[in-house]
Amino acid sequence: MSIFSPVGNWFKAPTGTERLWVGLALTWCLIMSVTMPYWHFKGKQNSTGESYKVEASAFLDRANQFIESNKVGEEKGVPIVEPSPGGDAYLVGEMWRWYPILKLKKGQTYRLHISSPDLQHGFSLLPMNMNFHILPGYDHVLTITPTSTGDFEIICNEFCGIGHHMMTGKIIVE
Amino acid sequence: MNATQAIAKFRTCKTTGLRVFRNAEFFTKVNAVLAVVFLLVGAIAAIGLALTRWTAVHLLGSVYYYRMLTLHGVNMLVFWIIFMEMGILYFACTTLLNSRLFSKMLGWISLALMGIGALMTNYIILAGQADVLLTSYVPLKAHPMFYLGIILFAVGALIVCFNFFATLYIAKRDETYEGSMPLVTFGAMAAAIIAVLALAHGAAALIPTFMWSMGWIGPVDPGLYRLLWWGLGHMSQQINVCAMVSVWYFMGTMTTGAKPLNETVCRGAFLLYILFINLASAHHLLVDPGVGPGWKIWNTSYAMYLAVLASMIHGYTVPASLEVAQRRKGFTKGIFGWFSKLPWKDPGFSAVMLSIIIFGFMGGITGVTLGTEQINIIAHNTLRIPGHFHATVVGGTSLAFMGLAYYLVPLIFQKEFYLKGLARIQPYVFGGGIVVMSLGMSFAGSYGVPRRHWDVDFSGSILSAGFDPIAHVMLGLVGIGGIIAFLGLLLFIGLTVATVFFGRSNEGRPMESWQDEHSTRMKDELIEKGYEEEGKDYEHIKTPGTLTVVIIFLLTFAVYYFANWKALADLWFVR
Ligand code: HEM
Ligand SMILES: [Cu+2]
Ligand SMILES: [Cu+2]
């Protein structure tokens, strides 16, 4: 009875079905444990958390410089910027917009730097559903290779104040 | 022994024969009542949220949506759950150990701190000065009273844990019980140990944040804050799991006369929770900057999967103990004959059984999968996350606590329920609603629909965005499931409050059984036999029914797990 003290020596190994289940459950846990490192080496989608401490103003300077030198157009007042393949790209998440709009090439790899000068934000790329957390003071670097073309939306999925639900951005892949 | 008995007044429970110590009984009652009060506050906020996320209804305005989200998170996850757990601690260390409470004074102090803290926090949220959500991620800033309220509440809870440990000590010293403590108390002890660790992390996260909000110190690092806050936030979930599993065992005995098959296995599993949960805060930081892949993988797999193992063990041992109890009563037909003869009309039982099923099949499977380092990329901060935890902490823990209440009220408050017919269907209504809501959330989330978001049509934004119509259908399920669950919750609150204050007294008599005469007699016989039968034990009794169910569980788990890897593999490449 779970509400009474056990009588006598209760210390004994599991037997029968119980033992079988403990073994099966442990095996499954081990399989899951090795799947993660396996994917880290063999898989194409990993969150390495590569990041560098950065002052908000320094990050904004770098981002603005990137926008100035790579700007190729504008949509609704938001600059469209085309980074060079293999190079660095910058994305600023602030209350309440993601900017600039990035124009990328399918199959090319970019080092995408994302940070915020104000609050925490959630980088969420749709309709892909890829999500990364963005912290102020951290330059979060995603080494990213688009594998499909089209227009992609970026939304914010971490609460960042009263305009949170209006925070959007865009990535165009050709 | 006699001296202690003279000071510590107790009554002997007419149903179980256990001693109920008056001073501890008082604190169990007050904590349970407060828990239900805050549950009501959280429930009122909940219906607003569910009807706002249902895009066709979109009830609340944006300001009120975020305010109610804060109110709901804090009252449900902190106040309802923890007050209830404090009640359980008081009960488990006194009645089950046949001991008085260590200190009534400490009981009062902790109660005052927790009550004041909860009121302060609620006040400041409703005053509109703490729209920062439960997690209050810095540098989002709330009024200092928000943090202070939670800190006071936490200190109060810490004192209850101390009172609990001190009671364990005096019970052992005064030899109020022989041998080892009962399993339920052991589980409660595991919960209390984890609570101390959790609250230490909470202090490290919230005290500096409070000081920053007062302007006494500079900013708090947001990455570090998340690490520490989830030390509190995640470990608290392990407290909930321990408390819930203890309730499973307790109610298994009370409603069917079940006995743990193997105490070593059950206790060992609780031990795994204590040892291997500490770093599981990692699974909230899987797509964060600042923490590397080695750290993430190590802390999710090494630390978490042994805790997962523990849950998988309890998920077998509890139903297996029910199966054995049923078979001993003579329900031996086929693989599942015992299952259909379980006391499904006893709300104490049905709530716990639904809790086991919802927690295991929905909460557990989704939780481990979403907490996998890479898979988190397609889950972080989407509605899949609330979809997961409404299956663990609501369909699992809260529902188990409701089942407990159907016995707590007659046994501790000594009041009989009116409208028993309604009580019998309540667990099904609430559980059913939560299942629908949680599925709706999970499916909507797999389209990328964010959590904590007022407007998934993004009206007013410069660059447009939006979702597939199917995602909106899923959000409709969130609304509909939410309404059903809300009704189930109101039913629970209405029935228990009415009974506690106006119920028929059953003092001096055993509680009226929720089950028919025959099954009541059979379970009472098993309880009476108790441990006397130890030795000619259960070794030869097989549990084919439970084995079948857990194998189905494992297959479901594997399918879901690998389907998520498959979905991940279709994404852009990212390192
Ligand atoms: C009638 C029952 C309930 C309903 C209808 C309900 C519904 C909801 C909804 C719609 C959300 C908002 C999701 C979002 O927009 O991000 C939510 C969030 C949440 N709920 Fe519930 N809920 C219920 C009960 C509970 C209970 C009993 C608990 C805890 C024990 C709980 C814990 C939470 C938490 C922690 C959040 C997240 C708050 C945040 O994101 O800060 N809920 N719930
Ligand atoms: Cu946001
Ligand atoms: Cu967690």
XYZ file of C-alpha atoms in Angstrom, chain B residues 158-382:
225
model
C 10.492 27.365 1.147
C 9.433 27.600 4.794
C 6.740 24.996 4.206
C 9.409 22.705 2.783
C 11.506 23.298 5.885
C 8.541 22.511 8.122
C 8.029 19.336 6.087
C 11.632 18.167 6.496
C 11.586 18.998 10.208
C 8.430 16.938 10.571
C 10.091 14.018 8.780
C 12.913 14.374 11.274
C 10.791 14.392 14.417
C 8.676 11.526 13.107
C 11.809 9.445 12.622
C 13.234 10.528 15.973
C 10.026 9.779 17.877
C 9.577 6.544 15.961
C 6.003 7.314 15.030
C 6.268 4.755 12.239
C 8.253 1.589 11.693
C 10.705 0.927 8.900
C 10.677 3.063 5.780
C 8.260 5.869 5.112
C 5.292 5.150 2.839
C 5.814 5.600 -0.895
C 3.500 8.607 -1.111
C 5.512 10.425 1.543
C 8.700 9.457 -0.253
C 7.359 10.995 -3.458
C 6.342 14.126 -1.576
C 9.855 14.283 -0.129
C 11.308 14.118 -3.631
C 9.021 17.008 -4.587
C 10.127 19.024 -1.563
C 13.825 18.459 -2.271
C 13.424 19.608 -5.861
C 11.379 22.553 -4.613
C 14.298 23.772 -2.519
C 16.613 23.606 -5.549
C 14.043 25.304 -7.774
C 13.449 28.112 -5.327
C 17.180 28.736 -5.008
C 17.349 29.298 -8.775
C 14.260 31.470 -8.576
C 15.923 33.642 -5.957
C 19.036 33.972 -8.108
C 16.919 35.099 -11.068
C 14.345 37.291 -9.371
C 16.177 39.015 -6.521
C 18.660 40.809 -8.842
C 15.774 41.593 -11.198
C 13.815 43.092 -8.333
C 16.838 45.191 -7.358
C 17.231 46.328 -10.967
C 13.569 47.302 -11.137
C 14.125 49.408 -8.009
C 17.043 51.119 -9.718
C 19.573 49.802 -7.199
C 21.723 47.864 -9.649
C 22.470 47.836 -13.390
C 20.832 45.606 -15.998
C 20.614 41.841 -15.644
C 22.075 39.765 -18.501
C 19.099 38.390 -20.476
C 20.840 35.108 -21.318
C 21.803 34.442 -17.728
C 18.330 35.423 -16.597
C 16.811 32.814 -18.892
C 19.165 30.146 -17.621
C 18.334 30.890 -13.991
C 14.643 31.532 -14.498
C 14.241 28.185 -16.201
C 16.156 26.617 -13.352
C 13.096 27.659 -11.380
C 10.593 27.144 -14.187
C 11.690 23.726 -15.270
C 12.417 22.264 -11.877
C 8.990 23.418 -10.765
C 7.587 21.126 -13.408
C 9.490 18.300 -11.812
C 7.938 19.195 -8.470
C 4.601 18.969 -10.218
C 5.467 15.605 -11.696
C 6.587 14.212 -8.327
C 3.477 15.515 -6.618
C 1.296 14.180 -9.406
C 2.872 10.724 -9.362
C 2.489 10.612 -5.572
C -1.183 11.401 -6.054
C -1.406 8.616 -8.656
C -0.061 6.123 -6.136
C -2.203 7.494 -3.335
C -5.392 7.421 -5.342
C -4.533 4.040 -6.830
C -4.584 2.658 -3.311
C -7.631 4.597 -2.155
C -9.819 3.796 -5.162
C -8.810 0.238 -6.077
C -6.680 -1.044 -3.225
C -3.623 -1.183 -5.466
C -0.184 -1.708 -3.992
C 3.122 -0.811 -5.664
C 4.579 -3.894 -7.329
C 8.116 -3.186 -6.335
C 8.971 -0.444 -3.877
C 12.596 -0.356 -4.993
C 11.655 0.449 -8.560
C 9.137 3.128 -7.574
C 11.498 4.812 -5.140
C 14.410 4.492 -7.514
C 12.389 6.332 -10.138
C 11.716 9.200 -7.720
C 15.429 9.281 -7.009
C 16.122 9.671 -10.714
C 13.953 12.793 -10.725
C 15.983 14.334 -7.950
C 19.342 13.451 -9.438
C 18.819 14.183 -13.089
C 16.515 17.079 -13.444
C 18.752 19.935 -12.413
C 20.070 20.925 -15.810
C 16.925 20.316 -17.763
C 16.421 24.058 -17.871
C 18.607 23.555 -20.945
C 15.657 22.448 -23.011
C 14.220 25.951 -22.843
C 17.432 27.390 -24.287
C 17.886 25.047 -27.221
C 17.732 27.777 -29.867
C 19.294 30.487 -27.705
C 22.508 32.307 -28.443
C 25.276 32.038 -25.888
C 25.051 28.323 -25.113
C 26.866 25.834 -27.313
C 25.762 22.525 -28.832
C 27.822 20.401 -26.446
C 26.184 21.973 -23.445
C 22.717 21.652 -24.965
C 23.061 18.039 -26.015
C 24.657 16.927 -22.779
C 22.091 18.593 -20.605
C 19.108 17.399 -22.574
C 20.171 13.802 -23.045
C 22.232 12.973 -20.018
C 20.144 14.826 -17.498
C 16.766 14.693 -19.060
C 16.467 11.229 -20.413
C 17.076 9.636 -17.052
C 14.240 11.735 -15.705
C 12.228 10.642 -18.732
C 13.083 7.077 -17.829
C 11.668 7.725 -14.370
C 8.370 8.911 -15.825
C 8.218 5.931 -18.145
C 8.729 3.670 -15.140
C 5.929 5.288 -13.134
C 3.775 5.200 -16.233
C 4.086 1.439 -16.116
C 4.100 0.753 -12.383
C 0.942 2.688 -11.562
C -1.355 1.025 -14.121
C 0.354 -2.320 -13.490
C -0.436 -2.047 -9.800
C -4.065 -1.369 -10.715
C -4.078 -4.376 -13.012
C -2.719 -6.623 -10.291
C -5.248 -5.329 -7.778
C -8.066 -5.940 -10.231
C -6.858 -9.428 -11.057
C -6.706 -10.261 -7.371
C -10.354 -9.253 -7.136
C -11.089 -11.892 -9.746
C -11.338 -9.743 -12.877
C -9.099 -11.997 -14.892
C -10.943 -12.224 -18.181
C -8.633 -11.740 -21.178
C -6.041 -9.038 -21.456
C -8.291 -6.082 -20.675
C -11.116 -7.579 -18.598
C -9.673 -5.895 -15.507
C -9.597 -2.538 -17.280
C -13.301 -2.329 -18.056
C -14.084 -3.238 -14.435
C -12.148 -0.306 -13.015
C -14.297 2.141 -11.016
C -14.863 4.562 -13.889
C -17.743 6.279 -12.116
C -15.596 7.216 -9.146
C -14.354 10.726 -10.038
C -11.312 10.233 -7.820
C -10.355 7.292 -9.958
C -11.379 8.550 -13.396
C -9.565 11.857 -12.903
C -6.372 10.012 -12.017
C -6.668 7.507 -14.836
C -7.278 10.275 -17.376
C -4.349 12.133 -15.864
C -2.092 9.126 -16.451
C -3.255 8.724 -20.037
C -3.116 12.420 -20.972
C 0.199 12.970 -19.250
C 1.806 9.949 -20.834
C 0.433 9.815 -24.335
C 0.208 13.541 -24.987
C 2.337 15.446 -22.503
C 5.224 13.043 -22.236
C 5.668 12.183 -25.885
C 5.441 15.796 -27.054
C 7.653 17.061 -24.238
C 10.581 14.769 -24.947
C 10.303 15.374 -28.671
C 10.097 19.167 -28.441
C 12.943 19.114 -25.939
C 15.269 17.453 -28.453
C 18.035 19.881 -29.364
C 17.450 20.132 -33.102
C 13.711 19.455 -33.184
C 13.240 22.486 -30.986
C 13.961 24.580 -34.097
C 10.479 23.679 -35.384
C 8.796 24.129 -32.027
C 10.348 26.934 -30.004
C 7.759 29.504 -28.948
C 5.108 28.135 -31.247
